[in-house]
Coordinates of C-alpha atoms in Angstrom, one line a residue:
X1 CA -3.6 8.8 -5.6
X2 CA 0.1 7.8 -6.7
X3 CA 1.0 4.4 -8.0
X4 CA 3.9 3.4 -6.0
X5 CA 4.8 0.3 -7.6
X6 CA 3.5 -2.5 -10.7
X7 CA 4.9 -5.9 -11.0
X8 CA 3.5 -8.5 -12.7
X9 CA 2.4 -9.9 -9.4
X10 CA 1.5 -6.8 -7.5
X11 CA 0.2 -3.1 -8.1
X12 CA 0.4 -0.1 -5.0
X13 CA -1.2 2.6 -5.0
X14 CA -1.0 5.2 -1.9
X15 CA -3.8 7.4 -1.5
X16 CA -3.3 10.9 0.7
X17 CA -7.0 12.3 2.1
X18 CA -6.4 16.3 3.4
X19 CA -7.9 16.7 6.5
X20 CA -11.0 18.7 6.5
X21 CA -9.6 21.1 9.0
X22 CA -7.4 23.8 8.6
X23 CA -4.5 22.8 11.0
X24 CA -3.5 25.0 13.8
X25 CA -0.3 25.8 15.4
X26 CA 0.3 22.4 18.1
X27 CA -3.2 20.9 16.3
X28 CA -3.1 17.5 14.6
X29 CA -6.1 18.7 12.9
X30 CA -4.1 18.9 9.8
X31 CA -2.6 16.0 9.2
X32 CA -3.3 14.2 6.3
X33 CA -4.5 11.0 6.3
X34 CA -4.9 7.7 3.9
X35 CA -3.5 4.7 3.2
X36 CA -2.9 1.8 0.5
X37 CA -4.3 0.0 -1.7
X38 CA -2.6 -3.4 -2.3
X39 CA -3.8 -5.7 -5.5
X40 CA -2.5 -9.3 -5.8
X41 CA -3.2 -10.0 -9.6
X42 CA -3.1 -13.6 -9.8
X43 CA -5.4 -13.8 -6.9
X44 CA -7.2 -10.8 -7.9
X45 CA -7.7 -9.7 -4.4
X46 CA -6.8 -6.7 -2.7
X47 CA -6.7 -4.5 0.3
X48 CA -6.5 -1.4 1.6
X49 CA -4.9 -0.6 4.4
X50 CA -4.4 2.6 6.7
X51 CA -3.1 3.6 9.9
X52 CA -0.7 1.5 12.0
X53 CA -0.7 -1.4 9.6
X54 CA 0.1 1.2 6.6
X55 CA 2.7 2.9 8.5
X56 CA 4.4 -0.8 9.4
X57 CA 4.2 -1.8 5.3
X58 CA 6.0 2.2 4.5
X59 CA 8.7 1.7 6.9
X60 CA 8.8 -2.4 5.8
X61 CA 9.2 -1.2 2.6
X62 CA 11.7 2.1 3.7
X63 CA 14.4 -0.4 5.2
X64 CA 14.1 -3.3 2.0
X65 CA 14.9 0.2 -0.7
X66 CA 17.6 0.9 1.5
X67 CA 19.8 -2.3 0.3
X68 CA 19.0 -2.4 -3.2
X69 CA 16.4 -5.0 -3.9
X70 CA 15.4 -6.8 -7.0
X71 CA 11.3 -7.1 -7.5
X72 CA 11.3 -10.6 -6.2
X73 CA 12.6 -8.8 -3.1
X74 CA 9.9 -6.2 -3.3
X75 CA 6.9 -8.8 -4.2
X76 CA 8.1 -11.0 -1.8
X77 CA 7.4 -8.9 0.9
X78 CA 4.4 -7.7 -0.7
X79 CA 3.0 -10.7 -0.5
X80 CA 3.6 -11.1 3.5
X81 CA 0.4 -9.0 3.4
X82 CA -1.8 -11.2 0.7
X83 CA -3.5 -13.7 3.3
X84 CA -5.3 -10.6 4.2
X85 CA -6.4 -9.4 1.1
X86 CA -10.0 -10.7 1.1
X87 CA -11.4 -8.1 -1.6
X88 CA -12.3 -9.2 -5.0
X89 CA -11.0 -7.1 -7.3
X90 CA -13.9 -6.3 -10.0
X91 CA -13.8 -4.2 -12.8
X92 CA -16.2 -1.4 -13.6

């Protein structure tokens, strides 16, 4: 678990998972696998999201670091992905 990022607005944290297999040579057996986790704090909602939809958000996210861009730039596209957060975010 690595926190990626922490705005006011937004927190994301990526999480890796190993894969339970020892890879083998030509195996995808181990790759890792995981995702993020994506907190709106005014709307205290979050997601968490993995697989095709993480990898669009890493390279969405790959191509707006590449020109520099200030945290409205970052939270705004963070919150492209807020009408799907439909996770309370609770405390424990």
């Amino acid at each position: 678990m690595q926190m990626l990022y922490n705005s006011d607005n937004f927190a994301v944290v990526e999480f890796e998972v190993p894969a339970m297999t020892p890879a083998s040579e030509g195996d995808d057996a181990g790759l890792t696998r995981g995702g993020y986790e994506i907190v709106d704090k005014f709307k205290r909602k979050e997601i968490y999201i993995e697989g095709a939809l993480a990898e669009s958000f890493k390279q969405g996210v790959e191509a707006l670091i590449e020109g520099s861009p200030t945290i409205e730039d970052i939270d705004a596209y963070i919150e492209r992905f807020s009408s799907l957060m439909l996770q309370p975010v609770v405390l424990h």
